[in-house]
Amino acid sequence: MLTILTMREKIYSFSSILLLFLVLMGCNKDEPVIEKPIVEELVDEEPVDEEPFNEEPVDEESSTNTVLEFNGMLTGRQEADRLGLRFASADFHTTGFYAPPNTTLLLDVKKEANANVQLLIGTYSQGSNWNSQPTEIPLVVGLNEINSGDVGGMVYLRYFDVPEKTVKIDFSSGLLPAPVFKKNETTATEWSTMLSKLKASRFATLIGDKSIVVVSNEKASEFKDQDQNRLLSNIDRAITAENEISGMDGSSAIHKPISHKTLFVEYANTDFYMFAYNYRTAYNFQNGIQFVLDNEKFSKDGWGPWHEVGHSRQMDAWTWNETIEVTVNIYSLAAEKEFGIESRLKKSDAWSAIKTYLALSDSDKDYNAKGRNLFVRLGMFYQLQLAFGFEFYKELHKKFREDSPSFSNDNDRMRLFMVYASTVANADLTEFFKKWGLKFNDAQRAYDEISALNLDLPTSDPTLLTD
């Protein structure tokens, strides 16, 4: 039920209210046409039977009363369309509040009429279904009385407007403060205390410059002794590296870095190991999320999270079906390089398999053949970087964004990639693509368009390069 009343404004900082609470507790374009998530290898383990969660009774004194202010932001789809990306990123603000199930919430919206403000209750993929969705509730100016529903969950706010605009909301009653670690603001002692005293909120959130990490209180407590500032800095470094190779250099408005943060969610099931989809990346609670929460794992063995973030950087115009799990690793390799790690292609000796494939006769080579090893396929993309430098993919992304070419199927995507790659490399890559066995209906059209560019051949054969 929604009602509109007048309410005296009560402005408190969230941190002050949280401190008071702890003292009282006794302590100092449309969606992409994709029907399934981008998933990594399934975990071959028996599902774990968890104890059902018994909600603790809500003490009226533990509800908080605070006013927060939020800036407007573009929708996730608007940003994805600007950058030519397949997936939208997290286009909502964290509030630091938890809504218990079946609870009446009072929120007072202090904003001119017709503001596009939504309350989200729950986190994407937080439950046991990979595509679980938050409950979306439109808010009106004035007092909103809302039932949190049977599930409840962490509370977020969507406010779609220009960044200069703000909306002020009084979270009047019914909500519980949840543990929130803010990079370079929260201390280790404060974090530990919040995790201990705010268990009724069930979840905990870590916030970096470019990231939001939402996990269960149990999982956050398991990793509470990690250096959280270092962890969030490392996550931000990985995202920055992936933005950079995507050509998000701010050289013009269209190339500004994505304005939304990347959401990392603990997924409460074992059917998928890790996956990415609109608005989130998600990680199996049993043996996936530790690669996000453990500093050493993330910075030295974080291929999984780097890979999932990479899915949110893939461009639709040159990602055909057989490369969904291939071009994503252009970004994984960029994050790997950021942490000074030897490339996975070299470390896993993928080059031996790549050389074996390239040695096949032309009639036996088919890049898109079913069952082709993903790291063999990655070799084609990585050889272009080895041949034409780290700037190659930066410029390729920018060229696609600036031209915004039309495409309607995977034949178009392959043709565009071949022509644009030749343009950016300033070299006729016909023989390179033929040696890689790129065979499809419009292949000859692609070679004709490359020929029309009147480019010189590469000074050396890129198919001979390894790292």
Short mmCIF file of C-alpha atoms in Angstrom, two decimals:
data_model
loop_
_atom_site.label_atom_id
_atom_site.label_comp_id
_atom_site.label_asym_id
_atom_site.label_seq_id
_atom_site.Cartn_x
_atom_site.Cartn_y
_atom_site.Cartn_z
CA MET A 1 0.00 0.00 0.00
CA LEU A 2 1.31 3.46 -0.90
CA THR A 3 0.14 6.61 0.89
CA ILE A 4 1.35 10.19 0.67
CA LEU A 5 1.71 12.25 3.85
CA THR A 6 3.76 15.17 5.05
CA MET A 7 6.63 14.28 7.32
CA ARG A 8 9.12 16.37 9.32
CA GLU A 9 12.57 15.81 7.82
CA LYS A 10 15.02 14.01 10.05
CA ILE A 11 18.57 14.14 8.75
CA TYR A 12 21.22 11.95 10.24
CA SER A 13 24.41 10.51 8.75
CA PHE A 14 24.20 6.76 8.24
CA SER A 15 27.40 6.20 10.19
CA SER A 16 26.08 8.11 13.20
CA ILE A 17 22.87 6.11 13.29
CA LEU A 18 24.78 2.86 12.86
CA LEU A 19 27.05 3.79 15.78
CA LEU A 20 24.01 4.57 17.93
CA PHE A 21 22.50 1.22 17.01
CA LEU A 22 25.67 -0.63 17.97
CA VAL A 23 25.81 1.17 21.33
CA LEU A 24 22.21 0.13 22.02
CA MET A 25 23.18 -3.43 21.19
CA GLY A 26 25.91 -3.36 23.79
CA CYS A 27 29.12 -2.59 21.87
CA ASN A 28 31.38 0.53 21.66
CA LYS A 29 17.91 -1.17 -26.01
CA ASP A 30 15.97 -4.12 -24.69
CA GLU A 31 17.61 -6.87 -22.82
CA PRO A 32 20.11 -8.91 -24.87
CA VAL A 33 18.54 -12.02 -26.36
CA ILE A 34 20.29 -14.47 -24.06
CA GLU A 35 18.24 -17.09 -22.25
CA LYS A 36 20.92 -18.53 -19.98
CA PRO A 37 23.72 -17.00 -17.93
CA ILE A 38 27.31 -17.01 -19.14
CA VAL A 39 28.54 -19.87 -16.97
CA GLU A 40 31.84 -21.49 -16.22
CA GLU A 41 32.36 -25.24 -15.90
CA LEU A 42 29.76 -26.84 -13.66
CA VAL A 43 30.95 -27.96 -10.24
CA ASP A 44 30.96 -31.75 -10.07
CA GLU A 45 29.93 -32.00 -6.45
CA GLU A 46 26.84 -32.97 -4.51
CA PRO A 47 24.68 -30.00 -3.50
CA VAL A 48 25.01 -29.01 0.11
CA ASP A 49 21.87 -29.17 2.25
CA GLU A 50 21.81 -25.96 4.23
CA GLU A 51 19.95 -25.40 7.47
CA PRO A 52 16.81 -23.32 6.83
CA PHE A 53 17.24 -19.73 7.92
CA ASN A 54 15.20 -18.84 10.99
CA GLU A 55 14.55 -15.12 10.93
CA GLU A 56 15.38 -13.44 14.23
CA PRO A 57 12.63 -11.24 15.68
CA VAL A 58 13.09 -7.57 14.88
CA ASP A 59 13.55 -5.35 17.91
CA GLU A 60 11.76 -2.07 17.27
CA GLU A 61 14.75 -0.23 18.72
CA SER A 62 16.99 -1.85 16.12
CA SER A 63 15.14 -0.22 13.24
CA THR A 64 16.93 2.86 12.02
CA ASN A 65 15.72 6.33 11.11
CA THR A 66 17.98 8.16 8.69
CA VAL A 67 17.97 10.33 5.59
CA LEU A 68 20.27 9.50 2.67
CA GLU A 69 20.88 11.41 -0.56
CA PHE A 70 21.46 9.77 -3.93
CA ASN A 71 22.64 11.12 -7.27
CA GLY A 72 20.86 10.32 -10.50
CA MET A 73 22.39 7.83 -12.91
CA LEU A 74 21.81 6.50 -16.41
CA THR A 75 20.13 3.15 -16.84
CA GLY A 76 22.34 0.11 -17.26
CA ARG A 77 21.00 -0.37 -20.76
CA GLN A 78 21.82 3.23 -21.72
CA GLU A 79 25.43 2.77 -20.66
CA ALA A 80 25.68 -0.63 -22.31
CA ASP A 81 24.34 0.83 -25.56
CA ARG A 82 26.77 3.77 -25.42
CA LEU A 83 29.70 1.40 -25.06
CA GLY A 84 28.32 -1.33 -27.34
CA LEU A 85 28.28 -3.91 -24.55
CA ARG A 86 26.24 -7.10 -24.33
CA PHE A 87 25.35 -6.78 -20.64
CA ALA A 88 24.21 -3.92 -18.42
CA SER A 89 26.06 -3.24 -15.15
CA ALA A 90 24.73 -2.38 -11.69
CA ASP A 91 22.60 0.74 -12.19
CA PHE A 92 21.54 1.17 -8.57
CA HIS A 93 22.83 2.57 -5.28
CA THR A 94 23.51 0.56 -2.15
CA THR A 95 21.71 1.82 0.95
CA GLY A 96 23.35 -0.30 3.65
CA PHE A 97 19.93 -1.45 4.86
CA TYR A 98 18.30 -4.86 5.09
CA ALA A 99 14.53 -5.40 4.87
CA PRO A 100 13.39 -8.34 7.03
CA PRO A 101 10.66 -10.52 5.47
CA ASN A 102 7.03 -9.55 5.99
CA THR A 103 7.87 -6.17 7.50
CA THR A 104 6.21 -2.82 6.96
CA LEU A 105 8.70 -0.26 5.67
CA LEU A 106 8.20 3.50 5.78
CA LEU A 107 10.17 5.67 3.35
CA ASP A 108 9.70 9.39 2.79
CA VAL A 109 10.84 10.59 -0.65
CA LYS A 110 11.94 14.25 -0.65
CA LYS A 111 11.89 15.07 -4.34
CA GLU A 112 9.83 16.93 -6.92
CA ALA A 113 6.94 14.99 -8.44
CA ASN A 114 7.42 12.44 -11.24
CA ALA A 115 10.91 11.47 -10.09
CA ASN A 116 11.91 8.06 -11.49
CA VAL A 117 12.77 6.39 -8.19
CA GLN A 118 12.58 2.65 -7.48
CA LEU A 119 13.27 0.66 -4.35
CA LEU A 120 14.85 -2.76 -4.87
CA ILE A 121 14.46 -5.40 -2.17
CA GLY A 122 16.85 -8.30 -2.66
CA THR A 123 20.02 -8.79 -4.71
CA TYR A 124 20.29 -10.22 -8.22
CA SER A 125 21.17 -13.95 -8.10
CA GLN A 126 21.43 -13.85 -4.31
CA GLY A 127 19.06 -16.80 -3.87
CA SER A 128 19.25 -20.40 -5.06
CA ASN A 129 17.97 -19.61 -8.58
CA TRP A 130 20.63 -18.18 -10.89
CA ASN A 131 18.25 -15.53 -12.24
CA SER A 132 16.52 -14.53 -9.01
CA GLN A 133 15.44 -10.90 -9.20
CA PRO A 134 15.00 -8.18 -6.61
CA THR A 135 11.47 -6.90 -6.00
CA GLU A 136 11.13 -3.54 -7.76
CA ILE A 137 8.84 -1.00 -6.09
CA PRO A 138 8.18 2.44 -7.62
CA LEU A 139 8.30 5.20 -5.02
CA VAL A 140 6.22 8.36 -4.94
CA VAL A 141 7.05 11.72 -3.43
CA GLY A 142 6.02 11.76 0.21
CA LEU A 143 5.57 8.84 2.57
CA ASN A 144 5.59 5.33 1.09
CA GLU A 145 4.30 2.40 3.15
CA ILE A 146 5.62 -0.89 1.73
CA ASN A 147 5.51 -4.53 2.73
CA SER A 148 8.90 -6.17 2.28
CA GLY A 149 7.41 -9.45 1.05
CA ASP A 150 8.03 -13.05 2.00
CA VAL A 151 11.76 -13.03 1.24
CA GLY A 152 13.13 -9.61 2.18
CA GLY A 153 16.75 -8.82 1.45
CA MET A 154 19.27 -6.06 1.00
CA VAL A 155 17.79 -2.75 -0.11
CA TYR A 156 18.98 -0.72 -3.12
CA LEU A 157 17.78 2.42 -4.84
CA ARG A 158 17.39 3.16 -8.53
CA TYR A 159 17.18 6.82 -9.44
CA PHE A 160 17.34 7.48 -13.17
CA ASP A 161 18.23 11.09 -13.88
CA VAL A 162 21.28 13.16 -14.76
CA PRO A 163 24.10 12.75 -12.20
CA GLU A 164 23.75 16.37 -11.08
CA LYS A 165 20.25 15.72 -9.78
CA THR A 166 19.73 14.23 -6.33
CA VAL A 167 16.94 12.59 -4.41
CA LYS A 168 16.74 12.54 -0.62
CA ILE A 169 14.99 9.66 1.13
CA ASP A 170 14.13 9.24 4.78
CA PHE A 171 14.31 5.52 5.57
CA SER A 172 11.92 6.01 8.45
CA SER A 173 11.26 2.59 9.92
CA GLY A 174 11.21 -1.16 9.37
CA LEU A 175 14.77 -1.51 8.07
CA LEU A 176 17.86 -2.91 9.76
CA PRO A 177 21.39 -1.59 9.23
CA ALA A 178 23.68 -4.18 7.64
CA PRO A 179 27.49 -4.46 7.76
CA VAL A 180 29.03 -2.18 5.12
CA PHE A 181 32.76 -1.83 4.48
CA LYS A 182 33.64 1.25 2.46
CA LYS A 183 37.09 1.39 0.89
CA ASN A 184 39.45 3.69 2.80
CA GLU A 185 36.67 4.68 5.23
CA THR A 186 35.79 1.68 7.37
CA THR A 187 38.35 0.29 9.82
CA ALA A 188 39.04 -3.40 10.38
CA THR A 189 37.71 -3.09 13.94
CA GLU A 190 34.49 -1.45 12.76
CA TRP A 191 34.02 -4.17 10.16
CA SER A 192 34.54 -6.96 12.66
CA THR A 193 32.13 -5.33 15.13
CA MET A 194 29.43 -4.86 12.49
CA LEU A 195 29.70 -8.48 11.36
CA SER A 196 29.36 -9.62 14.97
CA LYS A 197 26.51 -7.35 16.02
CA LEU A 198 24.41 -7.05 12.85
CA LYS A 199 23.81 -10.72 12.06
CA ALA A 200 20.05 -10.22 11.85
CA SER A 201 20.60 -8.46 8.53
CA ARG A 202 22.01 -11.72 7.09
CA PHE A 203 24.17 -10.04 4.40
CA ALA A 204 27.25 -7.83 4.25
CA THR A 205 28.46 -5.41 1.59
CA LEU A 206 31.91 -4.19 0.57
CA ILE A 207 32.11 -1.09 -1.61
CA GLY A 208 35.07 -0.06 -3.74
CA ASP A 209 35.50 2.70 -6.29
CA LYS A 210 34.30 0.43 -9.10
CA SER A 211 32.83 -2.54 -7.27
CA ILE A 212 30.09 -3.76 -4.96
CA VAL A 213 30.53 -7.12 -3.24
CA VAL A 214 27.46 -8.63 -1.53
CA VAL A 215 27.85 -11.84 0.46
CA SER A 216 26.29 -13.61 3.41
CA ASN A 217 27.32 -12.49 6.88
CA GLU A 218 28.77 -15.97 7.40
CA LYS A 219 31.01 -15.74 4.35
CA ALA A 220 32.08 -12.17 5.15
CA SER A 221 32.93 -13.28 8.70
CA GLU A 222 35.01 -16.16 7.35
CA PHE A 223 37.18 -13.65 5.48
CA LYS A 224 36.94 -10.74 7.94
CA ASP A 225 40.67 -10.83 8.74
CA GLN A 226 41.62 -10.09 5.14
CA ASP A 227 42.92 -6.62 4.36
CA GLN A 228 39.64 -5.37 2.91
CA ASN A 229 41.11 -2.11 1.60
CA ARG A 230 43.76 -4.04 -0.31
CA LEU A 231 41.12 -6.45 -1.60
CA LEU A 232 38.88 -3.68 -2.91
CA SER A 233 41.88 -1.91 -4.41
CA ASN A 234 42.83 -5.11 -6.24
CA ILE A 235 39.28 -5.57 -7.52
CA ASP A 236 39.29 -1.98 -8.73
CA ARG A 237 42.67 -2.54 -10.41
CA ALA A 238 41.32 -5.53 -12.33
CA ILE A 239 38.23 -3.62 -13.47
CA THR A 240 40.37 -0.63 -14.48
CA ALA A 241 42.66 -2.88 -16.54
CA GLU A 242 39.65 -4.34 -18.34
CA ASN A 243 38.25 -0.88 -18.95
CA GLU A 244 41.57 0.27 -20.38
CA ILE A 245 41.88 -2.52 -22.93
CA SER A 246 38.28 -1.71 -23.85
CA GLY A 247 39.39 1.78 -24.90
CA MET A 248 37.41 3.50 -22.14
CA ASP A 249 39.99 6.27 -21.99
CA GLY A 250 37.79 9.35 -21.76
CA SER A 251 39.19 10.74 -25.01
CA SER A 252 35.60 11.66 -25.95
CA ALA A 253 32.18 11.32 -24.37
CA ILE A 254 31.52 7.98 -26.04
CA HIS A 255 34.76 6.54 -24.62
CA LYS A 256 34.25 7.54 -21.00
CA PRO A 257 34.64 4.61 -18.57
CA ILE A 258 31.41 2.91 -17.65
CA SER A 259 29.69 4.91 -14.92
CA HIS A 260 28.24 1.94 -13.06
CA LYS A 261 29.98 -0.35 -10.61
CA THR A 262 30.40 -4.10 -11.08
CA LEU A 263 28.38 -6.26 -8.71
CA PHE A 264 29.96 -9.43 -7.27
CA VAL A 265 27.35 -11.66 -5.59
CA GLU A 266 27.63 -14.82 -3.51
CA TYR A 267 25.32 -17.33 -5.21
CA ALA A 268 23.58 -19.72 -2.81
CA ASN A 269 23.59 -22.81 -5.00
CA THR A 270 26.03 -25.26 -6.59
CA ASP A 271 24.52 -25.72 -10.08
CA PHE A 272 26.83 -23.06 -11.50
CA TYR A 273 30.41 -22.32 -10.47
CA MET A 274 30.53 -18.68 -11.59
CA PHE A 275 28.47 -16.72 -14.10
CA ALA A 276 27.72 -13.27 -15.50
CA TYR A 277 24.49 -11.68 -16.64
CA ASN A 278 22.80 -8.30 -16.65
CA TYR A 279 23.59 -6.25 -13.54
CA ARG A 280 25.83 -8.80 -11.81
CA THR A 281 28.54 -11.39 -11.74
CA ALA A 282 27.88 -14.30 -9.35
CA TYR A 283 30.00 -16.91 -7.55
CA ASN A 284 29.07 -20.25 -6.04
CA PHE A 285 29.01 -20.01 -2.21
CA GLN A 286 30.81 -23.31 -1.84
CA ASN A 287 33.96 -22.92 -3.91
CA GLY A 288 33.65 -19.82 -6.07
CA ILE A 289 33.21 -16.73 -3.90
CA GLN A 290 36.55 -17.22 -2.14
CA PHE A 291 38.25 -16.12 -5.37
CA VAL A 292 36.60 -12.74 -4.79
CA LEU A 293 37.04 -12.46 -1.01
CA ASP A 294 40.58 -13.83 -0.59
CA ASN A 295 43.29 -11.31 -1.46
CA GLU A 296 45.87 -13.85 -2.57
CA LYS A 297 43.40 -15.82 -4.65
CA PHE A 298 41.99 -12.73 -6.36
CA SER A 299 45.34 -11.14 -7.22
CA LYS A 300 47.28 -14.31 -8.03
CA ASP A 301 44.67 -16.85 -9.13
CA GLY A 302 41.67 -14.68 -9.98
CA TRP A 303 41.06 -15.82 -13.54
CA GLY A 304 37.46 -16.72 -12.63
CA PRO A 305 36.38 -13.25 -11.42
CA TRP A 306 38.50 -11.51 -14.07
CA HIS A 307 36.74 -13.66 -16.67
CA GLU A 308 33.24 -12.90 -15.34
CA VAL A 309 33.93 -9.16 -15.28
CA GLY A 310 35.17 -9.59 -18.84
CA HIS A 311 31.74 -10.79 -19.94
CA SER A 312 30.38 -7.39 -18.93
CA ARG A 313 32.96 -5.75 -21.23
CA GLN A 314 32.34 -7.85 -24.35
CA MET A 315 31.07 -5.89 -27.36
CA ASP A 316 28.05 -7.32 -29.12
CA ALA A 317 29.15 -6.25 -32.61
CA TRP A 318 32.09 -8.68 -32.80
CA THR A 319 31.24 -11.44 -30.33
CA TRP A 320 29.80 -14.30 -32.36
CA ASN A 321 28.45 -17.42 -30.69
CA GLU A 322 31.64 -19.49 -30.83
CA THR A 323 33.63 -16.68 -29.20
CA ILE A 324 31.40 -15.85 -26.22
CA GLU A 325 33.78 -17.84 -24.00
CA VAL A 326 36.84 -16.71 -25.99
CA THR A 327 36.91 -12.93 -26.50
CA VAL A 328 36.01 -12.58 -22.82
CA ASN A 329 39.56 -13.67 -22.07
CA ILE A 330 41.03 -10.65 -23.85
CA TYR A 331 39.92 -8.87 -20.67
CA SER A 332 41.04 -11.69 -18.36
CA LEU A 333 44.51 -11.47 -19.89
CA ALA A 334 44.54 -7.70 -19.34
CA ALA A 335 43.77 -8.19 -15.62
CA GLU A 336 46.38 -10.94 -15.45
CA LYS A 337 48.95 -8.58 -16.94
CA GLU A 338 47.98 -5.89 -14.41
CA PHE A 339 49.01 -8.24 -11.60
CA GLY A 340 52.29 -9.18 -13.31
CA ILE A 341 51.33 -12.79 -13.92
CA GLU A 342 52.60 -14.87 -16.83
CA SER A 343 49.88 -15.26 -19.46
CA ARG A 344 47.65 -18.27 -19.05
CA LEU A 345 48.33 -19.25 -22.66
CA LYS A 346 52.01 -19.62 -21.84
CA LYS A 347 51.56 -21.03 -18.35
CA SER A 348 49.19 -23.76 -19.57
CA ASP A 349 51.27 -24.47 -22.69
CA ALA A 350 48.28 -23.67 -24.88
CA TRP A 351 50.70 -22.64 -27.62
CA SER A 352 51.51 -26.28 -28.35
CA ALA A 353 47.86 -26.98 -29.17
CA ILE A 354 47.65 -23.72 -31.13
CA LYS A 355 50.67 -24.65 -33.25
CA THR A 356 49.21 -28.10 -33.87
CA TYR A 357 45.97 -26.57 -35.09
CA LEU A 358 47.70 -24.03 -37.34
CA ALA A 359 49.77 -26.83 -38.89
CA LEU A 360 46.63 -28.58 -40.17
CA SER A 361 45.81 -28.40 -43.87
CA ASP A 362 43.45 -25.61 -44.89
CA SER A 363 40.69 -28.12 -45.56
CA ASP A 364 40.99 -29.51 -42.03
CA LYS A 365 40.98 -26.14 -40.27
CA ASP A 366 37.68 -24.68 -39.13
CA TYR A 367 37.93 -22.09 -36.38
CA ASN A 368 34.25 -22.34 -35.48
CA ALA A 369 34.05 -26.13 -35.50
CA LYS A 370 32.09 -27.60 -32.60
CA GLY A 371 34.37 -28.73 -29.78
CA ARG A 372 37.30 -26.53 -30.78
CA ASN A 373 39.43 -25.84 -27.70
CA LEU A 374 38.64 -22.39 -26.28
CA PHE A 375 42.27 -21.52 -25.65
CA VAL A 376 43.18 -22.50 -29.20
CA ARG A 377 40.53 -20.06 -30.35
CA LEU A 378 41.90 -17.43 -27.96
CA GLY A 379 45.27 -17.78 -29.70
CA MET A 380 43.95 -15.98 -32.79
CA PHE A 381 42.88 -12.95 -30.78
CA TYR A 382 46.04 -12.88 -28.68
CA GLN A 383 48.32 -13.10 -31.72
CA LEU A 384 46.79 -9.87 -32.98
CA GLN A 385 47.76 -8.20 -29.71
CA LEU A 386 51.26 -9.66 -29.90
CA ALA A 387 51.62 -8.45 -33.49
CA PHE A 388 50.15 -4.96 -33.17
CA GLY A 389 50.63 -4.08 -29.53
CA PHE A 390 48.55 -3.56 -26.42
CA GLU A 391 46.89 -0.56 -28.08
CA PHE A 392 45.32 -2.78 -30.75
CA TYR A 393 42.25 -3.77 -28.76
CA LYS A 394 41.87 -0.32 -27.26
CA GLU A 395 41.61 1.13 -30.75
CA LEU A 396 39.42 -1.71 -32.01
CA HIS A 397 36.84 -1.06 -29.29
CA LYS A 398 36.92 2.66 -30.00
CA LYS A 399 36.55 2.15 -33.74
CA PHE A 400 33.47 -0.03 -33.24
CA ARG A 401 31.93 2.51 -30.86
CA GLU A 402 32.58 5.45 -33.16
CA ASP A 403 31.27 3.75 -36.31
CA SER A 404 28.45 1.80 -34.62
CA PRO A 405 28.14 -0.54 -37.63
CA SER A 406 24.90 -2.39 -38.29
CA PHE A 407 24.80 -6.14 -37.77
CA SER A 408 22.06 -8.72 -37.48
CA ASN A 409 23.75 -12.12 -37.19
CA ASP A 410 27.03 -13.89 -36.55
CA ASN A 411 28.11 -13.70 -40.20
CA ASP A 412 27.96 -9.92 -39.84
CA ARG A 413 29.90 -10.05 -36.57
CA MET A 414 32.72 -12.14 -38.08
CA ARG A 415 32.93 -10.00 -41.22
CA LEU A 416 33.00 -6.78 -39.22
CA PHE A 417 35.68 -8.11 -36.90
CA MET A 418 37.94 -9.12 -39.81
CA VAL A 419 37.55 -5.80 -41.64
CA TYR A 420 37.87 -3.64 -38.54
CA ALA A 421 40.87 -5.62 -37.28
CA SER A 422 42.64 -4.99 -40.59
CA THR A 423 41.73 -1.30 -40.45
CA VAL A 424 43.02 -0.84 -36.90
CA ALA A 425 46.17 -2.88 -37.57
CA ASN A 426 46.70 -0.94 -40.81
CA ALA A 427 47.54 -4.26 -42.43
CA ASP A 428 45.85 -6.67 -44.80
CA LEU A 429 45.00 -9.63 -42.52
CA THR A 430 43.46 -11.82 -45.23
CA GLU A 431 46.12 -14.53 -45.00
CA PHE A 432 46.09 -14.41 -41.21
CA PHE A 433 42.37 -15.17 -41.07
CA LYS A 434 42.61 -17.81 -43.78
CA LYS A 435 45.39 -19.57 -41.86
CA TRP A 436 43.12 -19.54 -38.82
CA GLY A 437 40.34 -21.20 -40.82
CA LEU A 438 37.64 -18.57 -40.44
CA LYS A 439 35.00 -20.14 -42.65
CA PHE A 440 31.49 -18.73 -42.92
CA ASN A 441 28.95 -17.64 -45.53
CA ASP A 442 30.20 -14.07 -45.90
CA ALA A 443 33.92 -14.84 -45.69
CA GLN A 444 34.60 -13.84 -49.30
CA ARG A 445 32.72 -10.59 -48.79
CA ALA A 446 34.97 -9.88 -45.80
CA TYR A 447 38.10 -10.56 -47.87
CA ASP A 448 36.81 -8.32 -50.67
CA GLU A 449 36.23 -5.48 -48.19
CA ILE A 450 39.71 -5.93 -46.74
CA SER A 451 41.20 -5.89 -50.25
CA ALA A 452 39.37 -2.64 -51.00
CA LEU A 453 41.25 -0.98 -48.12
CA ASN A 454 44.51 -1.28 -50.15
CA LEU A 455 46.60 -2.10 -47.09
CA ASP A 456 50.09 -3.56 -47.03
CA LEU A 457 50.70 -7.07 -45.73
CA PRO A 458 52.01 -7.41 -42.15
CA THR A 459 55.79 -7.11 -41.94
CA SER A 460 55.88 -10.63 -40.44
CA ASP A 461 53.49 -13.55 -40.13
CA PRO A 462 51.37 -13.05 -36.95
CA THR A 463 50.48 -16.76 -36.84
CA LEU A 464 54.09 -17.51 -35.84
CA LEU A 465 53.95 -15.36 -32.69
CA THR A 466 53.80 -16.66 -29.12
CA ASP A 467 54.57 -15.09 -25.77
#
